[in-house]
Amino acid sequence: MQTTFTPEQLKDPGIQRSNEILRSCVHCGFCTATCPTYQVLGDELDSPRGRIYLIKDMLENERKPDEKTVKHIDRCLSCLACMTTCPSGVHYMHLVDHARAYIEKNYDRPWSDRALRWMLARILPYPMRFRVALLGAKIGRPFARFMPDARLRAMLEMAPKKIPPVSRNDDPQTFTVKDKKMRVALMTGCAQKALNTDINDATIRLLTRFGAEVVVAEGAGCCGALTHHMGKEKESHATAAKNIRAWAGEIDKGGLDAIVINTSGCGTTVKDYGHMFRNDPLAEDAARVSAIAMDVSELLMKLNLPEGADKGTKVAYHAACSLQHGQQIKTYPKDLLKKAGFTVLEPADSHLCCGSAGTYNLMQPEISKQLKSRKVQTLEALTPDIIAAGNIGCMMQIGGGTDVPIVHTVELLDWATGGPQPPALTAPGAHQPKVPILRVAP
């Protein structure tokens, strides 16, 4: 794609990077075949190619964003399926992130949009605030249908029936092991700590069982993804910087073999810290952190978990977009589950988004519900005993539309190697696996 940025414009690092990305696009349109919003809406401007044209025009002309441009960019899920499909290697993620930051600085949103975004940015990244908000939403959930705004209804409907108690495993500490093979830091996250504490608990048990000393670093918290994808660079960089300082301190103090992340949406962002902070005084530390960031499935492949007997339990694996497209990790979770003895099934639309996408299901509830309905149908068509996923947002989204229990991949691997049965499988009314799990001794 030909661009006409001036030498003065190209002095801006963001414009310089966007120019590189725009020039790599050859207009082929392959991205439209795998774009969920294009599949649902059928509008060229709701495809990556269409959005690229809008972004190019906006940035080149230093144009104040108009309602049309903002609408179509806001509808983007950032699922990054287009990056998997693109034969030219167009790095759409960096381009749309830049566009969102530009819009945030230059577009005057309606007051209701500003209020919603302000509220989400100041609640979701903070576990205790989020817990209080979830409690309020739980109380207000019966009245959701009376809410005039679809986004407010979506927020109330998202509230889980049960809010788990705080897990002390998420406090800063070190989980030591006798025969230490490695030392890793676990990112405990933000929203996940309020929505589901079983995931971090299972991760710690599983890693320590196979020789990894696990550190929960003082000062680490939200990865910044939620605000980053709203274009709020100041807020996202502030929370990311806390993580970088915390983990760089652990690297300097005792060394780290990996920074382990069990929420793939966070993992995609942490792995991009090197780019996000490339012109920041923290650039060197950010690059060190990104270099050793790993999805939990990547680390578990290195730990060589034992092979389990066939359990006769059918697990439908949902591939989170941030994992399969954002991090290009496609087989590890399935390989691990198969090795543990589970029968792994995949839905026909495994490459398409479930509609969660961070705050997308709250800000674009109509589109999100269509994607959720399709994803639930294709998963249930497999008649699984359990659904497994590697991202809390996907778990909440899909779990709200099916009676089949949904758990994190690490919960099943923990269970198969000596840990407790995932609480989601023992909850009252839960759909039980047909065959009990046979534990495998480490």
XYZ file of C-alpha atoms in Angstrom:
442
model
C 0.000 0.000 0.000
C 1.391 3.397 -0.962
C 1.576 5.996 1.804
C 2.278 9.735 1.759
C 3.406 10.573 5.272
C 5.691 13.607 5.395
C 9.242 13.465 6.827
C 7.962 15.555 9.729
C 5.164 13.070 10.462
C 7.605 10.141 10.324
C 9.599 11.606 13.199
C 6.795 10.337 15.436
C 7.653 6.700 16.407
C 3.980 5.712 16.305
C 3.492 7.099 12.802
C 6.757 5.529 11.696
C 5.615 2.090 12.851
C 2.140 2.509 11.357
C 3.700 3.561 8.054
C 5.761 0.336 7.974
C 2.620 -1.713 8.617
C 0.476 0.111 6.065
C 3.112 -0.279 3.363
C 3.200 -4.054 3.916
C -0.520 -4.436 3.084
C -1.201 -5.533 -0.517
C -5.031 -5.236 -0.435
C -5.436 -9.000 -1.038
C -8.498 -9.341 1.203
C -7.583 -12.729 2.667
C -8.256 -11.196 6.090
C -11.970 -10.807 5.346
C -12.425 -14.586 5.325
C -11.433 -14.943 8.979
C -12.631 -11.632 10.449
C -15.521 -12.295 12.865
C -17.089 -8.848 12.536
C -17.038 -9.034 8.753
C -18.645 -12.488 8.935
C -21.410 -11.122 11.184
C -21.949 -7.663 9.662
C -20.868 -8.127 6.038
C -19.510 -4.581 5.818
C -16.113 -4.045 4.181
C -15.368 -1.320 6.741
C -15.848 -3.936 9.477
C -13.013 -6.019 8.018
C -9.292 -5.498 8.665
C -8.777 -4.270 5.100
C -11.553 -1.700 5.486
C -10.256 -0.524 8.837
C -6.750 -0.208 7.423
C -8.062 2.224 4.780
C -9.846 4.253 7.466
C -6.767 4.344 9.690
C -4.481 5.317 6.807
C -6.717 8.226 5.816
C -7.053 9.410 9.414
C -3.342 9.283 10.238
C -1.972 10.577 6.928
C -4.230 13.609 6.929
C -3.903 14.143 10.698
C -7.661 14.193 10.579
C -9.893 14.580 13.570
C -11.571 11.169 13.859
C -15.177 11.172 12.679
C -18.055 9.088 13.996
C -17.901 6.650 11.079
C -14.196 5.878 11.543
C -14.539 5.502 15.298
C -17.566 3.216 14.948
C -15.776 0.735 12.720
C -12.536 0.733 14.717
C -14.483 0.327 17.971
C -16.145 -2.738 16.457
C -12.787 -4.459 15.984
C -12.328 -7.310 18.480
C -8.528 -7.291 18.232
C -8.869 -11.060 17.852
C -5.925 -10.888 15.413
C -7.231 -13.706 13.219
C -6.281 -11.437 10.336
C -2.619 -11.638 11.366
C -2.726 -15.426 11.177
C -4.345 -15.292 7.752
C -2.332 -12.457 6.193
C 0.250 -13.732 3.642
C 2.117 -10.406 3.772
C 2.750 -10.317 7.511
C 0.782 -7.120 8.187
C 1.126 -6.421 11.932
C -2.460 -5.267 12.374
C -2.202 -5.305 16.186
C 0.290 -2.443 16.380
C -1.665 -0.484 13.764
C -5.061 -0.700 15.457
C -3.502 -0.007 18.863
C -1.990 3.179 17.464
C -5.309 4.153 15.890
C -7.118 3.689 19.186
C -4.612 5.842 21.030
C -4.993 8.521 18.338
C -8.781 8.396 18.667
C -8.596 8.606 22.449
C -6.556 11.815 22.170
C -8.468 13.451 19.332
C -12.111 12.335 19.427
C -14.794 13.746 21.694
C -16.989 10.757 22.491
C -20.595 11.123 23.674
C -20.753 11.550 27.447
C -22.269 8.075 27.961
C -19.339 6.443 26.128
C -16.807 8.500 28.081
C -18.488 7.583 31.364
C -18.555 3.861 30.546
C -14.919 3.796 29.488
C -13.869 5.831 32.510
C -15.696 3.425 34.815
C -14.295 0.260 33.201
C -10.748 1.639 33.296
C -11.039 2.374 37.001
C -12.749 -0.835 38.086
C -11.694 -3.879 36.044
C -7.891 -3.609 36.549
C -8.332 -3.421 40.349
C -9.458 -6.735 41.901
C -11.016 -5.329 45.071
C -12.926 -2.613 43.216
C -14.030 -5.228 40.707
C -15.271 -7.492 43.493
C -17.414 -4.685 44.896
C -18.754 -3.935 41.404
C -19.557 -7.621 40.853
C -21.461 -7.720 44.130
C -23.492 -4.698 43.042
C -24.120 -6.255 39.635
C -25.189 -9.505 41.268
C -27.777 -7.639 43.329
C -28.981 -5.718 40.276
C -28.975 -8.666 37.874
C -32.723 -9.472 38.248
C -33.473 -5.962 36.992
C -31.193 -6.150 33.937
C -34.066 -6.421 31.465
C -35.368 -3.026 32.573
C -32.127 -1.234 31.699
C -32.535 1.050 28.664
C -28.884 0.714 27.565
C -27.733 -2.665 26.168
C -24.280 -2.065 27.622
C -25.665 -1.670 31.144
C -27.702 -4.848 30.683
C -24.553 -6.676 29.568
C -22.688 -5.501 32.657
C -25.398 -6.790 34.978
C -25.760 -10.071 33.100
C -22.001 -10.662 33.303
C -22.072 -10.921 37.101
C -21.340 -14.512 38.205
C -23.810 -16.287 40.457
C -21.028 -16.791 42.985
C -18.114 -14.487 43.730
C -15.184 -16.558 45.047
C -13.413 -15.608 48.277
C -9.999 -13.991 47.992
C -7.188 -16.513 47.539
C -4.147 -15.851 49.691
C -2.074 -17.604 47.027
C -2.325 -14.366 45.067
C -0.418 -12.464 47.762
C 3.279 -11.668 47.120
C 5.283 -14.722 48.239
C 7.446 -17.599 47.060
C 6.268 -21.196 46.724
C 9.419 -23.243 47.239
C 10.103 -26.803 46.055
C 12.573 -29.482 47.154
C 14.098 -30.440 43.820
C 14.027 -27.107 42.038
C 14.318 -27.272 38.254
C 13.586 -23.601 37.631
C 12.402 -20.367 39.203
C 9.425 -18.602 37.620
C 7.235 -15.596 38.364
C 3.482 -16.088 38.073
C 1.385 -13.215 36.850
C -1.742 -13.374 39.012
C -3.581 -10.744 36.987
C -6.482 -8.500 37.961
C -9.990 -9.435 36.781
C -9.187 -13.134 37.045
C -8.449 -12.779 40.761
C -12.001 -11.508 41.277
C -13.814 -13.850 38.894
C -12.060 -17.194 39.383
C -9.379 -17.922 41.992
C -9.226 -21.629 41.073
C -7.013 -20.943 38.056
C -4.038 -19.435 39.892
C -4.377 -22.003 42.691
C -4.241 -24.870 40.188
C -1.341 -23.273 38.318
C 0.749 -22.974 41.479
C 0.040 -26.587 42.483
C 0.867 -27.864 39.007
C 4.104 -25.907 38.579
C 5.460 -26.715 42.022
C 4.529 -30.394 41.631
C 6.925 -30.617 38.704
C 9.830 -28.666 40.107
C 9.180 -24.986 39.423
C 9.659 -22.567 42.281
C 6.878 -19.994 41.876
C 7.265 -16.340 42.830
C 4.356 -13.917 43.111
C 6.262 -10.645 42.823
C 5.581 -7.654 45.046
C 4.113 -4.801 43.003
C 2.962 -6.815 39.991
C -0.685 -6.565 38.958
C -2.774 -5.735 35.897
C -0.903 -6.154 32.611
C -2.480 -3.016 31.135
C -4.320 -4.775 28.301
C -7.794 -3.549 29.218
C -6.867 0.135 29.102
C -4.374 -0.391 26.261
C -7.137 -1.612 23.962
C -9.245 1.424 24.875
C -6.434 3.670 23.654
C -5.681 4.898 27.168
C -1.899 4.817 26.855
C -1.155 6.720 30.050
C -3.116 4.294 32.221
C -1.943 1.144 30.414
C 1.720 2.135 30.495
C 1.506 3.037 34.185
C 0.246 -0.424 35.184
C 2.590 -2.188 32.772
C 5.539 -0.257 34.188
C 4.766 -1.602 37.672
C 4.986 -5.145 36.317
C 8.217 -4.435 34.483
C 9.857 -3.027 37.625
C 8.568 -5.882 39.778
C 9.714 -8.661 37.448
C 13.006 -6.995 36.519
C 13.685 -6.797 40.251
C 13.078 -10.542 40.582
C 15.362 -11.210 37.604
C 18.120 -9.176 39.251
C 17.527 -10.643 42.714
C 17.278 -14.373 42.111
C 17.000 -14.877 38.388
C 13.875 -15.982 36.537
C 13.590 -18.713 33.947
C 10.166 -17.487 32.892
C 7.294 -15.158 33.645
C 4.288 -17.456 33.487
C 0.908 -16.141 32.377
C -2.284 -18.198 32.506
C -4.570 -15.578 30.945
C -3.684 -15.459 27.279
C -5.086 -11.966 26.753
C -2.553 -10.722 29.287
C 0.197 -12.840 27.760
C -0.162 -11.217 24.355
C 0.278 -7.793 25.948
C 3.191 -8.708 28.224
C 5.042 -10.235 25.282
C 4.607 -6.881 23.545
C 6.064 -4.786 26.401
C 9.333 -4.516 24.485
C 7.508 -2.722 21.676
C 5.267 -0.665 23.942
C 8.254 0.705 25.876
C 10.735 0.886 23.010
C 11.169 4.655 23.445
C 10.890 4.674 27.239
C 13.616 4.702 29.916
C 12.278 1.250 30.872
C 12.998 -0.094 27.368
C 15.802 -2.439 28.440
C 13.884 -3.932 31.347
C 10.713 -4.192 29.229
C 12.630 -6.149 26.601
C 14.042 -8.473 29.278
C 10.550 -9.130 30.631
C 9.022 -9.757 27.201
C 11.835 -12.128 26.299
C 10.987 -14.568 29.104
C 7.183 -14.161 29.169
C 5.450 -17.472 28.498
C 1.951 -18.799 28.356
C 1.569 -21.507 30.990
C 1.204 -24.137 28.237
C 4.638 -23.193 26.844
C 6.273 -23.770 30.211
C 4.404 -27.005 30.865
C 5.757 -28.405 27.606
C 9.248 -27.783 28.978
C 8.435 -29.506 32.280
C 7.557 -32.747 30.452
C 4.425 -33.806 32.316
C 3.837 -37.574 32.581
C 1.629 -39.450 30.186
C -1.762 -40.440 31.568
C -4.087 -43.319 30.820
C -7.135 -42.815 28.600
C -9.806 -41.309 30.836
C -12.702 -41.526 28.405
C -13.528 -37.891 29.112
C -14.355 -35.692 26.145
C -12.919 -32.185 26.387
C -13.945 -29.556 23.862
C -10.983 -27.217 23.572
C -11.731 -23.559 22.892
C -8.719 -21.802 21.398
C -8.602 -18.248 22.737
C -7.811 -15.731 19.993
C -5.086 -14.112 22.079
C -3.368 -17.492 22.321
C -3.758 -18.924 18.800
C -3.516 -15.623 16.899
C -1.860 -13.187 19.293
C 0.853 -15.591 20.471
C 0.654 -18.188 17.688
C 0.325 -21.006 20.241
C -1.965 -23.492 18.555
C -1.094 -27.037 19.632
C 0.488 -26.973 23.101
C -2.734 -26.932 25.196
C -4.247 -29.708 23.081
C -1.039 -31.738 23.192
C -0.894 -31.462 26.978
C -4.516 -32.493 27.427
C -4.110 -35.460 25.080
C -0.958 -36.557 26.871
C -2.822 -36.411 30.179
C -5.388 -38.866 28.780
C -8.262 -36.640 27.713
C -10.080 -36.984 24.406
C -9.726 -33.539 22.848
C -12.313 -32.194 20.424
C -12.318 -28.922 18.485
C -15.307 -26.936 17.196
C -15.716 -26.306 13.489
C -15.117 -22.570 13.942
C -12.072 -22.906 16.194
C -10.333 -19.974 14.458
C -13.149 -17.517 15.200
C -13.658 -15.365 18.290
C -16.222 -16.093 21.021
C -16.984 -12.374 21.349
C -15.420 -11.746 24.760
C -12.306 -9.792 23.711
C -11.531 -7.971 26.950
C -14.214 -5.305 27.424
C -15.762 -5.894 23.989
C -18.707 -7.877 25.371
C -19.550 -4.877 27.559
C -19.051 -2.155 24.943
C -20.375 -4.002 21.854
C -22.914 -6.393 23.434
C -25.056 -6.997 20.329
C -22.180 -8.218 18.152
C -20.663 -10.072 21.088
C -23.877 -12.001 21.718
C -24.025 -13.176 18.108
C -20.458 -14.451 18.275
C -21.099 -16.080 21.644
C -24.209 -17.886 20.383
C -22.342 -19.301 17.398
C -19.388 -20.407 19.499
C -21.593 -22.113 22.105
C -23.507 -23.965 19.380
C -20.353 -25.314 17.755
C -18.924 -26.392 21.115
C -22.122 -28.084 22.282
C -22.402 -29.862 18.924
C -19.376 -31.903 20.026
C -21.357 -33.222 23.054
C -18.368 -32.758 25.364
C -18.167 -33.613 29.049
C -16.070 -30.501 29.707
C -15.039 -27.349 27.840
C -11.455 -26.166 28.377
C -9.941 -22.777 27.576
C -6.866 -20.737 28.458
C -8.370 -17.292 28.998
C -10.711 -16.093 31.757
C -12.635 -13.759 29.421
C -13.508 -16.625 27.078
C -14.467 -18.805 30.025
C -16.902 -16.201 31.361
C -18.328 -15.511 27.895
C -18.904 -19.139 26.900
C -19.865 -20.244 30.407
C -22.739 -17.768 30.374
C -24.343 -19.589 27.453
C -23.993 -23.288 28.240
C -24.580 -25.816 31.007
C -21.448 -27.748 30.057
C -18.835 -26.936 32.717
C -15.947 -24.822 31.487
C -12.556 -24.895 33.201
C -9.049 -23.689 32.523
C -6.649 -26.106 30.851
C -4.345 -26.018 33.890
C -7.194 -27.129 36.156
C -7.592 -30.331 34.142
C -3.840 -30.939 34.036
C -3.594 -30.350 37.785
C -6.451 -32.789 38.375
C -4.930 -35.431 36.092
C -1.587 -35.293 37.903
C -2.712 -35.480 41.498
C -4.589 -32.259 42.228
C -8.196 -31.828 43.357
C -11.153 -32.009 41.041
C -11.880 -28.578 39.532
C -14.603 -26.909 41.643
C -16.590 -26.095 38.495
C -17.148 -29.848 38.042
C -18.395 -30.369 41.576
C -20.713 -27.339 41.781
C -24.414 -28.122 42.417
C -26.116 -28.939 39.148
C -22.855 -29.191 37.238
C -22.753 -31.502 34.234
C -20.524 -34.353 35.402
C -17.927 -36.117 33.231
C -19.120 -39.577 32.272
C -15.935 -41.290 33.404
C -14.068 -40.336 36.572
C -10.570 -38.951 36.165
C -7.733 -41.349 36.893
C -4.980 -39.435 38.603
C -1.460 -39.807 37.312
C 1.308 -39.831 39.863
C 4.096 -37.341 39.097
